[in-house]
Amino acid sequence: MTVYLVGAGPGDPGLLTARALELIAAADVIVYDRLIPASALEGARPDATLIYAGKEGGGASMPQSEISELLVSHGVSARIVVRLKGGDPFVFGRGGEEAEALRQAGVPFEVVPGVTAGVAAPAYAGIPVTHRDEASAVAFVTGHEDPSKPSSVLDWGALAAFPGTLVFYMGVRQLPLIASRLVDGGRASSEAAAVIERGTLPDQRVVTGTLETIASVAADAAVRAPALVVVGSVVGLRERLAWFESRPLAGITVAVTRARAQASGLASRLADLGAAVIEAPAIRIVPLDGPAPSLADYDLVCLTSPNGVRLLFARLAAAGLDARALAGARVAAIGPGTASALRSFGVIADVVPSERFVAEGLVDALAGVDVRRALVARAAGARDVLPDALRSRGAEVDVLALYETVASPLTQDQLAAVQDADYVTFTSSSTVRFFLESAGAVAGRSRARMVSIGPVTSATLREHRLEPDVEATRHDIDGLIDALVADAASR
Ligand code: SAH
């Protein structure tokens, strides 16, 4: 019974506020615009009604009256309605009009401010909109209206005389007129100006010039909406303060082929380093049904993936058991990721290889460990290196298949994005096999560099006549990221 007018920030999902995420997760209905972060709706309830009301940035859009009616009608019938808008809802977002319509209809509403593009995009471009020495004021201006019309609502003389930074929203198309009106109004033609396209997003572009040159500079660079125009001496600070472009993977597109549930860690780490990440989950984890194993029968329990850990504990939980079921056994993890998954369930692994996080590494790490009965809990169809080695040492070994990995077809959009990627990452042999099943032709055509987590995955790539360009020396996610960053730096 409340409509929340929520700002979603300028595009970087990290700039969604805590309150926005909370409301998205709770909403019955979400009415959203085009300029919201692509991942903003991922946290919505699966049963939430999502309504696209794309209106920003031209193109066919729902008339404002219709959007307001929609908010009123859902506001009356649903408990939590989120009206999700790019940036801040009250900064050139027509949020004020929507609030008025709600008030008029007697529908309760709240406003959740967002990070507005006019501050965030300059910040990501290394341009502080105010600065003690450069600008003591900042004006947010719409560049949308046609400044050649006599009925202009903007007072260009006053804007030209404004003692501070000018930030124009929606102004790319009118850039030549904006620049000339300001100069006509008395602003120095040598004044610094910048245009920031897709600010805060991985493919953010910035061009700079002066009021005299900026229109042609932007035209030469074919700058497109969404973009902001910043006018003022603060633009000069970018030379010293640019930071976004200097992150290790800035400007680089990386495709991640792991299953969605596992990909988020890798994807977010790559994004933090500046990469544009394409999630191309060619595999999906399907848990296998079965009873909880009787862990008291074993003196060694081996886990070979974080998924295995999660699903073993799911089986235990279903049987009313918890970490104490492992009390009598030594617990071995194939690598730090698996060990960390165990830790999240309250179990500290007794044995973890210090390097080579593959079955062979675990076999070595277990060399001095006395084993009579072992359980290897893992994916169906995994290699038998570990059980075979333990058996050859005289142990009795049971293998418990907790899940299978199955192919998950990629969409045309995902395939197209993969084709243009700079890197494709493979974190296991099964990601290679399933990715090639789904994207074989594309992988052949792509100029992307293939990144493999280790020798086993590399061998599988070679079996498919693809040569890994980069192989991690440490066979875990950190190692893969290090290898990719080093390769990017060397090119
Ligand atoms: N309410 C939004 C603004 C909506 S108007 C806010 O507070 O940010 C839409 C205009 O905002 C676009 O035409 C563009 O000028 C600007 N804009 C929005 N997102 C942007 C981004 N990521 N980079 C540059 N400009 C952006």
PDB file of N, CA, C and O and ligand atoms in Angstrom, residues 10 35 56 86-88 91-93 116-117 121 169-170 196-199 201 226-228, ligand 1:
ATOM      1  N   PRO A  10      23.375   5.740 -11.319  1.00  0.00           N
ATOM      2  CA  PRO A  10      23.695   6.056 -12.710  1.00  0.00           C
ATOM      3  C   PRO A  10      24.045   4.860 -13.586  1.00  0.00           C
ATOM      4  O   PRO A  10      24.235   5.024 -14.786  1.00  0.00           O
ATOM      5  N   LEU A  35      17.184   3.311 -17.948  1.00  0.00           N
ATOM      6  CA  LEU A  35      18.513   3.653 -17.439  1.00  0.00           C
ATOM      7  C   LEU A  35      18.743   3.199 -16.003  1.00  0.00           C
ATOM      8  O   LEU A  35      19.197   3.951 -15.168  1.00  0.00           O
ATOM      9  N   GLU A  56      13.131   7.052 -20.516  1.00  0.00           N
ATOM     10  CA  GLU A  56      14.248   7.978 -20.636  1.00  0.00           C
ATOM     11  C   GLU A  56      15.037   7.706 -21.906  1.00  0.00           C
ATOM     12  O   GLU A  56      15.158   6.568 -22.340  1.00  0.00           O
ATOM     13  N   GLY A  86      16.368   5.731 -13.039  1.00  0.00           N
ATOM     14  CA  GLY A  86      17.803   5.962 -13.120  1.00  0.00           C
ATOM     15  C   GLY A  86      18.213   7.151 -12.259  1.00  0.00           C
ATOM     16  O   GLY A  86      17.455   8.112 -12.092  1.00  0.00           O
ATOM     17  N   GLY A  87      19.407   7.092 -11.694  1.00  0.00           N
ATOM     18  CA  GLY A  87      19.939   8.223 -10.930  1.00  0.00           C
ATOM     19  C   GLY A  87      19.094   8.512  -9.706  1.00  0.00           C
ATOM     20  O   GLY A  87      18.778   7.619  -8.926  1.00  0.00           O
ATOM     21  N   ASP A  88      18.726   9.770  -9.553  1.00  0.00           N
ATOM     22  CA  ASP A  88      17.859  10.194  -8.454  1.00  0.00           C
ATOM     23  C   ASP A  88      16.459  10.448  -9.020  1.00  0.00           C
ATOM     24  O   ASP A  88      16.340  11.047 -10.089  1.00  0.00           O
ATOM     25  N   VAL A  91      15.665  14.215  -9.745  1.00  0.00           N
ATOM     26  CA  VAL A  91      16.543  15.019 -10.598  1.00  0.00           C
ATOM     27  C   VAL A  91      16.253  14.649 -12.050  1.00  0.00           C
ATOM     28  O   VAL A  91      16.627  13.563 -12.507  1.00  0.00           O
ATOM     29  N   PHE A  92      15.565  15.506 -12.760  1.00  0.00           N
ATOM     30  CA  PHE A  92      15.173  15.271 -14.153  1.00  0.00           C
ATOM     31  C   PHE A  92      14.583  13.883 -14.376  1.00  0.00           C
ATOM     32  O   PHE A  92      14.770  13.288 -15.428  1.00  0.00           O
ATOM     33  N   GLY A  93      13.892  13.381 -13.392  1.00  0.00           N
ATOM     34  CA  GLY A  93      13.347  12.038 -13.532  1.00  0.00           C
ATOM     35  C   GLY A  93      11.832  12.039 -13.557  1.00  0.00           C
ATOM     36  O   GLY A  93      11.208  10.994 -13.604  1.00  0.00           O
ATOM     37  N   THR A 116      22.886  10.606  -8.275  1.00  0.00           N
ATOM     38  CA  THR A 116      22.527  11.193  -9.564  1.00  0.00           C
ATOM     39  C   THR A 116      23.717  11.194 -10.528  1.00  0.00           C
ATOM     40  O   THR A 116      24.871  11.364 -10.117  1.00  0.00           O
ATOM     41  N   ALA A 117      23.405  11.004 -11.806  1.00  0.00           N
ATOM     42  CA  ALA A 117      24.458  10.912 -12.820  1.00  0.00           C
ATOM     43  C   ALA A 117      25.310  12.178 -12.862  1.00  0.00           C
ATOM     44  O   ALA A 117      26.512  12.118 -13.115  1.00  0.00           O
ATOM     45  N   ALA A 121      28.855  10.550 -12.654  1.00  0.00           N
ATOM     46  CA  ALA A 121      29.616  10.376 -13.897  1.00  0.00           C
ATOM     47  C   ALA A 121      30.861  11.264 -13.890  1.00  0.00           C
ATOM     48  O   ALA A 121      31.962  10.794 -14.202  1.00  0.00           O
ATOM     49  N   TYR A 169      22.290  17.663 -18.293  1.00  0.00           N
ATOM     50  CA  TYR A 169      21.729  16.335 -18.537  1.00  0.00           C
ATOM     51  C   TYR A 169      21.066  16.369 -19.914  1.00  0.00           C
ATOM     52  O   TYR A 169      20.547  17.401 -20.343  1.00  0.00           O
ATOM     53  N   MET A 170      21.004  15.232 -20.565  1.00  0.00           N
ATOM     54  CA  MET A 170      20.262  15.077 -21.821  1.00  0.00           C
ATOM     55  C   MET A 170      20.700  16.078 -22.880  1.00  0.00           C
ATOM     56  O   MET A 170      19.877  16.541 -23.670  1.00  0.00           O
ATOM     57  N   ILE A 196      30.661  13.095 -20.920  1.00  0.00           N
ATOM     58  CA  ILE A 196      30.853  11.772 -20.317  1.00  0.00           C
ATOM     59  C   ILE A 196      29.723  10.866 -20.779  1.00  0.00           C
ATOM     60  O   ILE A 196      28.556  11.113 -20.471  1.00  0.00           O
ATOM     61  N   GLU A 197      30.082   9.855 -21.537  1.00  0.00           N
ATOM     62  CA  GLU A 197      29.096   8.916 -22.079  1.00  0.00           C
ATOM     63  C   GLU A 197      29.074   7.675 -21.210  1.00  0.00           C
ATOM     64  O   GLU A 197      30.124   7.160 -20.835  1.00  0.00           O
ATOM     65  N   ARG A 198      27.875   7.181 -20.881  1.00  0.00           N
ATOM     66  CA  ARG A 198      27.707   5.953 -20.078  1.00  0.00           C
ATOM     67  C   ARG A 198      28.579   5.974 -18.821  1.00  0.00           C
ATOM     68  O   ARG A 198      29.292   5.014 -18.511  1.00  0.00           O
ATOM     69  N   GLY A 199      28.502   7.111 -18.115  1.00  0.00           N
ATOM     70  CA  GLY A 199      29.310   7.276 -16.916  1.00  0.00           C
ATOM     71  C   GLY A 199      29.064   6.171 -15.901  1.00  0.00           C
ATOM     72  O   GLY A 199      27.931   5.727 -15.728  1.00  0.00           O
ATOM     73  N   LEU A 201      29.736   3.149 -16.011  1.00  0.00           N
ATOM     74  CA  LEU A 201      29.638   1.804 -16.590  1.00  0.00           C
ATOM     75  C   LEU A 201      31.008   1.385 -17.116  1.00  0.00           C
ATOM     76  O   LEU A 201      31.868   2.238 -17.379  1.00  0.00           O
ATOM     77  N   PRO A 226      23.269   7.639 -23.123  1.00  0.00           N
ATOM     78  CA  PRO A 226      23.195   8.701 -22.127  1.00  0.00           C
ATOM     79  C   PRO A 226      24.569   9.348 -21.915  1.00  0.00           C
ATOM     80  O   PRO A 226      25.567   8.667 -21.766  1.00  0.00           O
ATOM     81  N   ALA A 227      24.545  10.656 -21.945  1.00  0.00           N
ATOM     82  CA  ALA A 227      25.794  11.376 -21.726  1.00  0.00           C
ATOM     83  C   ALA A 227      25.495  12.700 -21.047  1.00  0.00           C
ATOM     84  O   ALA A 227      24.395  13.241 -21.154  1.00  0.00           O
ATOM     85  N   LEU A 228      26.496  13.195 -20.349  1.00  0.00           N
ATOM     86  CA  LEU A 228      26.383  14.465 -19.641  1.00  0.00           C
ATOM     87  C   LEU A 228      27.430  15.420 -20.180  1.00  0.00           C
ATOM     88  O   LEU A 228      28.508  14.998 -20.589  1.00  0.00           O
TER      89      LEU A 228
HETATM   90  N1  SAH B   1      17.257  10.946 -12.766  1.00  0.00           N
HETATM   91  C1  SAH B   1      18.480  10.793 -13.495  1.00  0.00           C
HETATM   92  C2  SAH B   1      18.531  11.652 -14.736  1.00  0.00           C
HETATM   93  C3  SAH B   1      17.481  11.310 -15.747  1.00  0.00           C
HETATM   94  S1  SAH B   1      17.584  12.250 -17.207  1.00  0.00           S
HETATM   95  C4  SAH B   1      19.651  11.098 -12.563  1.00  0.00           C
HETATM   96  O1  SAH B   1      19.461  11.601 -11.470  1.00  0.00           O
HETATM   97  O2  SAH B   1      20.789  10.793 -12.929  1.00  0.00           O
HETATM   98  C5  SAH B   1      18.548  11.228 -18.248  1.00  0.00           C
HETATM   99  C6  SAH B   1      19.870  11.866 -18.503  1.00  0.00           C
HETATM  100  O3  SAH B   1      20.723  11.651 -17.410  1.00  0.00           O
HETATM  101  C7  SAH B   1      20.615  11.311 -19.691  1.00  0.00           C
HETATM  102  O4  SAH B   1      20.174  11.876 -20.891  1.00  0.00           O
HETATM  103  C8  SAH B   1      22.026  11.714 -19.366  1.00  0.00           C
HETATM  104  O5  SAH B   1      22.249  13.065 -19.642  1.00  0.00           O
HETATM  105  C9  SAH B   1      22.041  11.555 -17.870  1.00  0.00           C
HETATM  106  N2  SAH B   1      22.570  10.245 -17.493  1.00  0.00           N
HETATM  107  C10 SAH B   1      21.937   9.247 -16.872  1.00  0.00           C
HETATM  108  N3  SAH B   1      22.759   8.216 -16.661  1.00  0.00           N
HETATM  109  C11 SAH B   1      23.955   8.572 -17.155  1.00  0.00           C
HETATM  110  C12 SAH B   1      25.223   7.952 -17.219  1.00  0.00           C
HETATM  111  N4  SAH B   1      25.425   6.720 -16.752  1.00  0.00           N
HETATM  112  N5  SAH B   1      26.235   8.631 -17.798  1.00  0.00           N
HETATM  113  C13 SAH B   1      26.064   9.870 -18.289  1.00  0.00           C
HETATM  114  N6  SAH B   1      24.881  10.500 -18.252  1.00  0.00           N
HETATM  115  C14 SAH B   1      23.845   9.871 -17.691  1.00  0.00           C
END
